[in-house]
mmCIF file of C-alpha atoms and ligand atoms in Angstrom:
data_model
loop_
_atom_site.group_PDB
_atom_site.id
_atom_site.type_symbol
_atom_site.label_atom_id
_atom_site.label_comp_id
_atom_site.label_asym_id
_atom_site.label_seq_id
_atom_site.Cartn_x
_atom_site.Cartn_y
_atom_site.Cartn_z
ATOM 1 C CA MET A 1 0.000 0.000 0.000
ATOM 2 C CA GLN A 2 1.233 3.496 -0.864
ATOM 3 C CA LYS A 3 2.303 5.604 2.111
ATOM 4 C CA ARG A 4 -0.102 8.466 2.820
ATOM 5 C CA LYS A 5 1.350 11.902 2.235
ATOM 6 C CA ILE A 6 1.390 14.613 4.872
ATOM 7 C CA ALA A 7 0.720 18.302 4.290
ATOM 8 C CA VAL A 8 1.179 21.127 6.768
ATOM 9 C CA ILE A 9 -1.257 23.988 6.179
ATOM 10 C CA THR A 10 -1.129 27.297 8.018
ATOM 11 C CA GLY A 11 -4.329 29.301 8.328
ATOM 12 C CA SER A 12 -6.537 26.329 7.505
ATOM 13 C CA THR A 13 -9.455 27.951 9.311
ATOM 14 C CA GLY A 14 -9.676 30.617 6.593
ATOM 15 C CA GLY A 15 -11.542 30.546 3.297
ATOM 16 C CA ILE A 16 -8.872 29.138 0.987
ATOM 17 C CA GLY A 17 -6.986 27.137 3.632
ATOM 18 C CA SER A 18 -10.171 25.370 4.655
ATOM 19 C CA ALA A 19 -10.952 24.337 1.067
ATOM 20 C CA ILE A 20 -7.354 23.145 0.538
ATOM 21 C CA ALA A 21 -7.549 21.037 3.720
ATOM 22 C CA ASP A 22 -10.828 19.460 2.642
ATOM 23 C CA GLN A 23 -9.637 18.646 -0.887
ATOM 24 C CA LEU A 24 -6.292 17.255 0.248
ATOM 25 C CA ALA A 25 -8.038 15.014 2.791
ATOM 26 C CA MET A 26 -10.390 13.860 0.037
ATOM 27 C CA ALA A 27 -7.334 13.059 -2.108
ATOM 28 C CA GLY A 28 -5.908 10.813 0.637
ATOM 29 C CA TRP A 29 -3.496 13.175 2.391
ATOM 30 C CA ASP A 30 -2.977 13.394 6.134
ATOM 31 C CA LEU A 31 -2.976 16.916 7.511
ATOM 32 C CA VAL A 32 -1.272 19.036 10.112
ATOM 33 C CA LEU A 33 -3.238 22.241 10.567
ATOM 34 C CA VAL A 34 -1.494 25.225 12.152
ATOM 35 C CA ASN A 35 -3.876 27.850 13.480
ATOM 36 C CA ARG A 36 -4.136 30.434 16.223
ATOM 37 C CA ASN A 37 -7.824 29.858 17.005
ATOM 38 C CA GLU A 38 -8.161 26.506 18.799
ATOM 39 C CA LYS A 39 -11.967 26.484 18.789
ATOM 40 C CA LYS A 40 -12.247 27.067 15.035
ATOM 41 C CA ALA A 41 -9.508 24.493 14.399
ATOM 42 C CA SER A 42 -11.212 21.841 16.552
ATOM 43 C CA GLN A 43 -14.497 22.380 14.723
ATOM 44 C CA GLN A 44 -12.682 22.082 11.417
ATOM 45 C CA LYS A 45 -10.977 18.877 12.511
ATOM 46 C CA ALA A 46 -14.321 17.337 13.514
ATOM 47 C CA ALA A 47 -15.829 18.229 10.133
ATOM 48 C CA LEU A 48 -12.814 16.854 8.259
ATOM 49 C CA ARG A 49 -12.825 13.601 10.228
ATOM 50 C CA ALA A 50 -16.562 13.177 9.622
ATOM 51 C CA ALA A 51 -16.159 13.737 5.882
ATOM 52 C CA HIS A 52 -12.870 11.826 5.480
ATOM 53 C CA PRO A 53 -12.640 9.155 8.235
ATOM 54 C CA ASP A 54 -9.335 7.782 6.886
ATOM 55 C CA ALA A 55 -7.525 11.098 7.159
ATOM 56 C CA VAL A 56 -5.267 11.760 10.127
ATOM 57 C CA VAL A 57 -5.780 15.393 11.121
ATOM 58 C CA ASP A 58 -3.406 16.876 13.703
ATOM 59 C CA LEU A 59 -3.839 20.335 15.142
ATOM 60 C CA VAL A 60 -0.998 22.595 16.199
ATOM 61 C CA GLN A 61 -1.697 25.934 17.792
ATOM 62 C CA ALA A 62 0.417 28.987 16.952
ATOM 63 C CA ASP A 63 -0.037 32.694 16.542
ATOM 64 C CA LEU A 64 2.134 33.560 13.561
ATOM 65 C CA MET A 65 2.611 37.045 14.999
ATOM 66 C CA ASP A 66 5.072 35.524 17.472
ATOM 67 C CA ILE A 67 8.235 33.851 16.159
ATOM 68 C CA PRO A 68 8.868 31.536 19.156
ATOM 69 C CA GLN A 69 5.351 30.135 18.688
ATOM 70 C CA ILE A 70 6.101 29.359 15.021
ATOM 71 C CA LYS A 71 9.341 27.630 15.943
ATOM 72 C CA ALA A 72 7.645 25.663 18.730
ATOM 73 C CA ALA A 73 4.878 24.617 16.330
ATOM 74 C CA ALA A 74 7.474 23.355 13.844
ATOM 75 C CA GLN A 75 9.252 21.388 16.586
ATOM 76 C CA THR A 76 5.941 19.769 17.591
ATOM 77 C CA ILE A 77 5.244 18.869 13.964
ATOM 78 C CA ILE A 78 8.687 17.357 13.405
ATOM 79 C CA ALA A 79 8.430 15.324 16.640
ATOM 80 C CA GLN A 80 5.169 13.779 15.355
ATOM 81 C CA HIS A 81 6.068 13.669 11.660
ATOM 82 C CA PRO A 82 9.807 13.448 10.926
ATOM 83 C CA GLN A 83 8.942 13.563 7.217
ATOM 84 C CA ILE A 84 6.362 15.811 5.615
ATOM 85 C CA ASP A 85 5.598 16.145 1.912
ATOM 86 C CA ALA A 86 4.199 19.635 1.507
ATOM 87 C CA LEU A 87 4.008 22.915 3.366
ATOM 88 C CA TYR A 88 1.250 25.336 2.417
ATOM 89 C CA ASN A 89 2.266 28.715 3.813
ATOM 90 C CA ASN A 90 -1.307 29.902 3.376
ATOM 91 C CA SER A 91 -1.930 32.296 6.283
ATOM 92 C CA GLY A 92 -2.113 35.928 5.419
ATOM 93 C CA VAL A 93 -3.445 39.260 6.563
ATOM 94 C CA LEU A 94 -4.664 42.223 4.564
ATOM 95 C CA THR A 95 -5.034 45.226 6.793
ATOM 96 C CA SER A 96 -4.724 48.978 6.514
ATOM 97 C CA GLU A 97 -4.434 49.355 10.279
ATOM 98 C CA ARG A 98 -1.033 49.360 11.925
ATOM 99 C CA VAL A 99 -0.837 46.237 14.076
ATOM 100 C CA MET A 100 2.507 45.136 15.495
ATOM 101 C CA SER A 101 3.684 41.594 16.194
ATOM 102 C CA VAL A 102 5.231 40.449 19.457
ATOM 103 C CA GLN A 103 8.662 41.114 17.942
ATOM 104 C CA VAL A 104 7.439 44.551 16.804
ATOM 105 C CA HIS A 105 7.091 43.884 13.092
ATOM 106 C CA GLU A 106 4.114 45.325 11.243
ATOM 107 C CA SER A 107 1.501 42.585 10.785
ATOM 108 C CA ASN A 108 1.491 42.406 6.963
ATOM 109 C CA TYR A 109 5.225 41.677 7.066
ATOM 110 C CA ALA A 110 5.029 39.478 10.186
ATOM 111 C CA VAL A 111 2.362 37.124 8.823
ATOM 112 C CA ASN A 112 2.678 37.366 5.027
ATOM 113 C CA THR A 113 6.468 37.174 4.762
ATOM 114 C CA LEU A 114 8.402 36.494 7.956
ATOM 115 C CA ALA A 115 6.140 33.728 9.319
ATOM 116 C CA ALA A 116 6.373 31.865 6.001
ATOM 117 C CA TYR A 117 10.171 32.120 6.123
ATOM 118 C CA VAL A 118 10.400 30.942 9.734
ATOM 119 C CA MET A 119 8.010 28.034 9.141
ATOM 120 C CA ALA A 120 9.838 26.916 5.999
ATOM 121 C CA GLN A 121 13.244 27.087 7.666
ATOM 122 C CA ALA A 122 12.036 25.369 10.829
ATOM 123 C CA LEU A 123 10.374 22.534 8.859
ATOM 124 C CA ARG A 124 13.338 22.107 6.520
ATOM 125 C CA PRO A 125 14.613 18.938 8.270
ATOM 126 C CA ALA A 126 11.238 17.254 7.686
ATOM 127 C CA LEU A 127 10.945 18.448 4.083
ATOM 128 C CA ARG A 128 14.491 17.526 3.116
ATOM 129 C CA ARG A 129 14.997 14.467 0.892
ATOM 130 C CA ASP A 130 18.421 13.035 0.247
ATOM 131 C CA ASP A 131 17.529 10.257 -2.164
ATOM 132 C CA ASN A 132 17.689 12.340 -5.384
ATOM 133 C CA ASP A 133 14.437 10.638 -6.394
ATOM 134 C CA THR A 134 11.706 12.363 -4.427
ATOM 135 C CA ASN A 135 10.807 15.981 -3.952
ATOM 136 C CA THR A 136 8.737 17.903 -1.480
ATOM 137 C CA MET A 137 6.935 21.200 -2.015
ATOM 138 C CA ILE A 138 6.632 24.529 -0.265
ATOM 139 C CA VAL A 139 3.753 26.620 -1.587
ATOM 140 C CA ASN A 140 3.879 30.243 -0.555
ATOM 141 C CA THR A 141 0.466 31.814 -1.049
ATOM 142 C CA THR A 142 1.333 35.083 -2.655
ATOM 143 C CA SER A 143 -0.908 37.596 -4.419
ATOM 144 C CA SER A 144 -0.877 39.195 -7.834
ATOM 145 C CA ALA A 145 -1.053 42.405 -5.785
ATOM 146 C CA HIS A 146 2.755 42.003 -5.680
ATOM 147 C CA ASN A 147 2.778 43.556 -9.175
ATOM 148 C CA SER A 148 1.653 46.876 -7.767
ATOM 149 C CA ALA A 149 4.669 47.135 -5.436
ATOM 150 C CA LYS A 150 7.251 49.167 -7.317
ATOM 151 C CA SER A 151 10.125 48.693 -4.874
ATOM 152 C CA LEU A 152 11.243 46.343 -2.132
ATOM 153 C CA ASP A 153 12.953 48.385 0.536
ATOM 154 C CA THR A 154 14.158 45.991 3.212
ATOM 155 C CA GLU A 155 14.796 48.929 5.559
ATOM 156 C CA THR A 156 11.085 49.740 5.822
ATOM 157 C CA LEU A 157 9.464 46.310 5.290
ATOM 158 C CA SER A 158 8.776 45.677 8.945
ATOM 159 C CA ALA A 159 7.934 49.308 9.780
ATOM 160 C CA PRO A 160 6.401 50.965 6.729
ATOM 161 C CA LYS A 161 5.641 54.682 6.980
ATOM 162 C CA VAL A 162 2.183 54.090 5.486
ATOM 163 C CA ILE A 163 0.249 50.807 5.676
ATOM 164 C CA GLY A 164 -2.095 51.730 2.818
ATOM 165 C CA GLY A 165 -4.674 49.444 1.251
ATOM 166 C CA LEU A 166 -4.438 46.451 -1.052
ATOM 167 C CA THR A 167 -1.591 48.091 -2.977
ATOM 168 C CA GLY A 168 0.255 49.205 0.173
ATOM 169 C CA ALA A 169 2.061 47.077 2.768
ATOM 170 C CA TYR A 170 0.080 44.011 1.676
ATOM 171 C CA ALA A 171 1.407 44.243 -1.890
ATOM 172 C CA THR A 172 4.966 44.905 -0.718
ATOM 173 C CA THR A 173 4.982 42.022 1.749
ATOM 174 C CA LYS A 174 3.574 39.682 -0.912
ATOM 175 C CA LEU A 175 6.322 40.863 -3.293
ATOM 176 C CA ALA A 176 8.766 40.040 -0.507
ATOM 177 C CA LEU A 177 7.163 36.583 -0.185
ATOM 178 C CA THR A 178 7.457 35.951 -3.931
ATOM 179 C CA THR A 179 11.066 37.146 -3.903
ATOM 180 C CA MET A 180 11.803 34.914 -0.929
ATOM 181 C CA GLY A 181 10.295 32.026 -2.931
ATOM 182 C CA THR A 182 12.696 32.479 -5.833
ATOM 183 C CA ALA A 183 15.694 32.766 -3.513
ATOM 184 C CA MET A 184 14.632 29.765 -1.440
ATOM 185 C CA ALA A 185 13.956 27.661 -4.535
ATOM 186 C CA ASP A 186 17.656 27.978 -5.487
ATOM 187 C CA MET A 187 18.836 27.493 -1.924
ATOM 188 C CA LEU A 188 16.784 24.325 -1.305
ATOM 189 C CA GLN A 189 17.142 22.602 -4.672
ATOM 190 C CA GLY A 190 19.984 20.399 -3.404
ATOM 191 C CA GLU A 191 17.731 19.173 -0.602
ATOM 192 C CA GLY A 192 14.908 18.005 -2.882
ATOM 193 C CA ILE A 193 12.660 20.834 -1.687
ATOM 194 C CA MET A 194 10.768 22.779 -4.352
ATOM 195 C CA VAL A 195 9.263 26.206 -3.764
ATOM 196 C CA ARG A 196 6.455 27.819 -5.736
ATOM 197 C CA SER A 197 4.757 31.179 -5.273
ATOM 198 C CA VAL A 198 1.094 30.681 -5.962
ATOM 199 C CA CYS A 199 -1.693 33.269 -6.074
ATOM 200 C CA PRO A 200 -5.182 31.779 -5.738
ATOM 201 C CA GLY A 201 -6.758 34.492 -7.898
ATOM 202 C CA ALA A 202 -9.698 36.544 -6.624
ATOM 203 C CA VAL A 203 -11.581 34.506 -4.030
ATOM 204 C CA VAL A 204 -14.604 35.143 -1.822
ATOM 205 C CA THR A 205 -13.258 34.729 1.709
ATOM 206 C CA PRO A 206 -13.480 36.535 5.049
ATOM 207 C CA MET A 207 -10.380 38.471 3.961
ATOM 208 C CA THR A 208 -11.866 39.913 0.792
ATOM 209 C CA LYS A 209 -15.346 40.343 2.269
ATOM 210 C CA THR A 210 -14.351 42.180 5.416
ATOM 211 C CA SER A 211 -10.862 43.664 5.175
ATOM 212 C CA ASN A 212 -10.687 47.406 5.689
ATOM 213 C CA ALA A 213 -7.833 47.441 3.159
ATOM 214 C CA MET A 214 -10.079 46.373 0.286
ATOM 215 C CA PRO A 215 -11.224 49.355 -1.793
ATOM 216 C CA GLY A 216 -14.972 49.902 -1.208
ATOM 217 C CA ILE A 217 -15.932 49.442 -4.837
ATOM 218 C CA LEU A 218 -13.965 46.190 -5.066
ATOM 219 C CA LYS A 219 -15.636 44.916 -1.899
ATOM 220 C CA LEU A 220 -19.014 45.391 -3.576
ATOM 221 C CA LEU A 221 -17.838 43.255 -6.481
ATOM 222 C CA VAL A 222 -16.546 40.388 -4.320
ATOM 223 C CA PRO A 223 -19.813 38.404 -4.082
ATOM 224 C CA LEU A 224 -20.530 39.008 -7.756
ATOM 225 C CA PHE A 225 -17.226 38.310 -9.477
ATOM 226 C CA PHE A 226 -14.800 36.633 -7.091
ATOM 227 C CA ASN A 227 -14.406 32.850 -7.235
ATOM 228 C CA ALA A 228 -15.508 30.255 -4.716
ATOM 229 C CA PRO A 229 -12.678 29.009 -2.451
ATOM 230 C CA GLU A 230 -13.310 25.391 -3.524
ATOM 231 C CA LYS A 231 -12.637 26.193 -7.190
ATOM 232 C CA GLN A 232 -9.421 28.130 -6.470
ATOM 233 C CA ALA A 233 -8.195 25.628 -3.861
ATOM 234 C CA ALA A 234 -8.213 22.957 -6.570
ATOM 235 C CA LYS A 235 -5.905 25.194 -8.631
ATOM 236 C CA MET A 236 -3.630 25.735 -5.619
ATOM 237 C CA ILE A 237 -3.360 21.981 -5.101
ATOM 238 C CA HIS A 238 -2.592 21.445 -8.772
ATOM 239 C CA ALA A 239 0.076 24.157 -8.571
ATOM 240 C CA ALA A 240 1.614 22.296 -5.617
ATOM 241 C CA LYS A 241 1.992 19.014 -7.486
ATOM 242 C CA ILE A 242 5.638 18.147 -8.058
ATOM 243 C CA ASP A 243 5.055 17.108 -11.675
ATOM 244 C CA SER A 244 2.835 19.991 -12.719
ATOM 245 C CA PHE A 245 4.308 22.978 -14.569
ATOM 246 C CA GLY A 246 7.112 20.881 -16.007
ATOM 247 C CA GLY A 247 8.308 19.883 -12.543
ATOM 248 C CA ARG A 248 9.955 23.298 -12.120
ATOM 249 C CA THR A 249 10.772 25.097 -8.909
ATOM 250 C CA GLY A 250 10.975 28.843 -8.210
ATOM 251 C CA ILE A 251 8.047 29.754 -10.435
ATOM 252 C CA TYR A 252 5.001 31.983 -9.999
ATOM 253 C CA ILE A 253 1.508 30.677 -10.729
ATOM 254 C CA THR A 254 -1.663 32.703 -10.543
ATOM 255 C CA ASN A 255 -5.215 31.456 -10.945
ATOM 256 C CA GLY A 256 -3.843 28.158 -12.290
ATOM 257 C CA LYS A 257 -1.500 29.657 -14.898
ATOM 258 C CA GLU A 258 2.222 30.287 -14.794
ATOM 259 C CA LYS A 259 3.106 33.978 -15.175
ATOM 260 C CA PRO A 260 6.430 35.835 -15.266
ATOM 261 C CA LEU A 261 7.939 36.612 -11.895
ATOM 262 C CA PRO A 262 8.103 40.293 -10.989
ATOM 263 C CA LYS A 263 11.494 41.733 -12.074
ATOM 264 C CA LEU A 264 12.411 42.582 -8.495
ATOM 265 C CA ALA A 265 11.848 38.969 -7.422
ATOM 266 C CA LEU A 266 14.591 37.901 -9.845
ATOM 267 C CA ASP A 267 17.051 40.622 -8.841
ATOM 268 C CA GLN A 268 19.953 38.902 -7.070
ATOM 269 C CA ASP A 269 20.811 41.968 -4.946
ATOM 270 C CA VAL A 270 17.210 42.382 -3.815
ATOM 271 C CA GLN A 271 17.045 38.663 -3.007
ATOM 272 C CA ALA A 272 20.296 38.823 -1.012
ATOM 273 C CA ARG A 273 19.178 41.864 1.002
ATOM 274 C CA LEU A 274 15.777 40.309 1.719
ATOM 275 C CA MET A 275 17.168 36.935 2.759
ATOM 276 C CA ALA A 276 19.649 38.655 5.095
ATOM 277 C CA LYS A 277 16.826 40.643 6.695
ATOM 278 C CA LEU A 278 14.620 37.575 7.097
ATOM 279 C CA ALA A 279 17.448 35.575 8.655
ATOM 280 C CA LEU A 280 18.131 38.410 11.084
ATOM 281 C CA ASP A 281 14.468 38.897 12.010
ATOM 282 C CA ALA A 282 13.897 35.139 12.334
ATOM 283 C CA ALA A 283 16.755 34.856 14.803
ATOM 284 C CA LEU A 284 14.870 37.361 17.051
HETATM 285 N N1 NAP B 1 -8.981 35.861 -1.060
HETATM 286 C C1 NAP B 1 -8.308 36.303 -2.103
HETATM 287 O O1 NAP B 1 -8.882 36.802 -3.091
HETATM 288 C C2 NAP B 1 -6.811 36.187 -2.115
HETATM 289 C C3 NAP B 1 -6.123 36.643 -3.254
HETATM 290 C C4 NAP B 1 -4.744 36.534 -3.293
HETATM 291 C C5 NAP B 1 -4.078 35.969 -2.220
HETATM 292 N N2 NAP B 1 -4.758 35.553 -1.124
HETATM 293 C C6 NAP B 1 -3.992 34.950 -0.022
HETATM 294 O O2 NAP B 1 -4.552 33.693 0.287
HETATM 295 C C7 NAP B 1 -4.254 33.353 1.652
HETATM 296 C C8 NAP B 1 -5.523 32.894 2.351
HETATM 297 O O3 NAP B 1 -6.379 34.014 2.425
HETATM 298 P P1 NAP B 1 -7.971 33.931 2.560
HETATM 299 O O4 NAP B 1 -8.523 34.799 1.497
HETATM 300 O O5 NAP B 1 -8.407 32.525 2.700
HETATM 301 O O6 NAP B 1 -8.157 34.744 3.923
HETATM 302 P P2 NAP B 1 -8.859 34.372 5.303
HETATM 303 O O7 NAP B 1 -10.122 33.665 5.074
HETATM 304 O O8 NAP B 1 -8.850 35.651 6.069
HETATM 305 O O9 NAP B 1 -7.821 33.344 5.953
HETATM 306 C C9 NAP B 1 -6.601 33.757 6.491
HETATM 307 C C10 NAP B 1 -6.085 32.677 7.414
HETATM 308 O O10 NAP B 1 -4.843 33.144 7.989
HETATM 309 C C11 NAP B 1 -4.940 32.995 9.401
HETATM 310 N N3 NAP B 1 -4.121 33.964 10.128
HETATM 311 C C12 NAP B 1 -4.113 35.303 9.990
HETATM 312 N N4 NAP B 1 -3.278 35.842 10.905
HETATM 313 C C13 NAP B 1 -2.778 34.824 11.632
HETATM 314 C C14 NAP B 1 -1.891 34.733 12.722
HETATM 315 N N5 NAP B 1 -1.361 35.825 13.289
HETATM 316 N N6 NAP B 1 -1.599 33.515 13.214
HETATM 317 C C15 NAP B 1 -2.142 32.403 12.683
HETATM 318 N N7 NAP B 1 -2.994 32.417 11.660
HETATM 319 C C16 NAP B 1 -3.308 33.619 11.141
HETATM 320 C C17 NAP B 1 -6.417 33.224 9.715
HETATM 321 O O11 NAP B 1 -6.697 32.750 11.002
HETATM 322 P P3 NAP B 1 -8.034 33.182 11.812
HETATM 323 O O12 NAP B 1 -9.128 32.286 11.264
HETATM 324 O O13 NAP B 1 -7.690 32.886 13.220
HETATM 325 O O14 NAP B 1 -8.251 34.635 11.523
HETATM 326 C C18 NAP B 1 -7.035 32.398 8.592
HETATM 327 O O15 NAP B 1 -7.017 31.024 8.924
HETATM 328 C C19 NAP B 1 -3.629 34.616 2.249
HETATM 329 O O16 NAP B 1 -2.228 34.479 2.260
HETATM 330 C C20 NAP B 1 -4.046 35.712 1.291
HETATM 331 O O17 NAP B 1 -3.163 36.811 1.322
HETATM 332 C C21 NAP B 1 -6.110 35.648 -1.047
#
């Protein structure tokens, strides 16, 4: 019998994360769900177990606005699952209010970029494959909003002067996430770990329905024109398949289609500055 695969999903209680969890369980994966809200996570686990009795669903609690909690969550995961097959860095925030993390990073940066870096680095031992035959996958849930960020200033990433709306700190921190993805894809290739930056497209979720950073007019259009999470989750899962998209790492996929990476995400100097900042911030 084929060994069941294990995926770690952050923010599985949200719109897209929840649909990814459900579809992976249906496809025969076991799940480790990393969330801050224990009640919501427990309810989700019960629903998943009822719908997919064969699936093992483990819950790990962590607020991604606190780096020690992310590292502790990763240690718990590795203790239970020395090998995992995929990490969906799905959690994200879209806010125009200034909210600071425990380590005093602005929340868009803390959750959208730094938490994904810390989780990926901390889970690296479990994702690593030395057999030259198998690969594992890190999917960083980015956003096509990264195209509206015209610069990536590592000096102001964690303390931007203006938070702004969809095209403000959110866009910049998603550009940072995409850039991190290209840098990490090169760095981790020798370990059998692939990294893809994947945007789900426009999706009806609590984020797009309620965020104060969504332009008012766009918010009105959400129920009319945005896609259902189930439809876009299927595209995310396809984008995470090792063999899809020619089996390539370090690419950007949006709404199921590969698109060119932003120029800044390919700039070696920008990558080097960003990776140095992330390493510094991750060390506390
Ligand atoms: N919806 C779209 O159209 C769209 C488009 C492009 C990209 N994206 C990206 O897709 C991803 C999923 O977004 P979504 O639309 O599904 O939003 P969502 O429904 O708001 O889900 C976000 C998830 O992230 C979790 N989260 C936020 N802050 C956290 C923290 N400090 N610690 C732990 N978990 C935290 C939330 O937990 P709680 O349930 O506890 O709040 C929730 O589970 C995000 O990265 C988003 O940027 C979405």
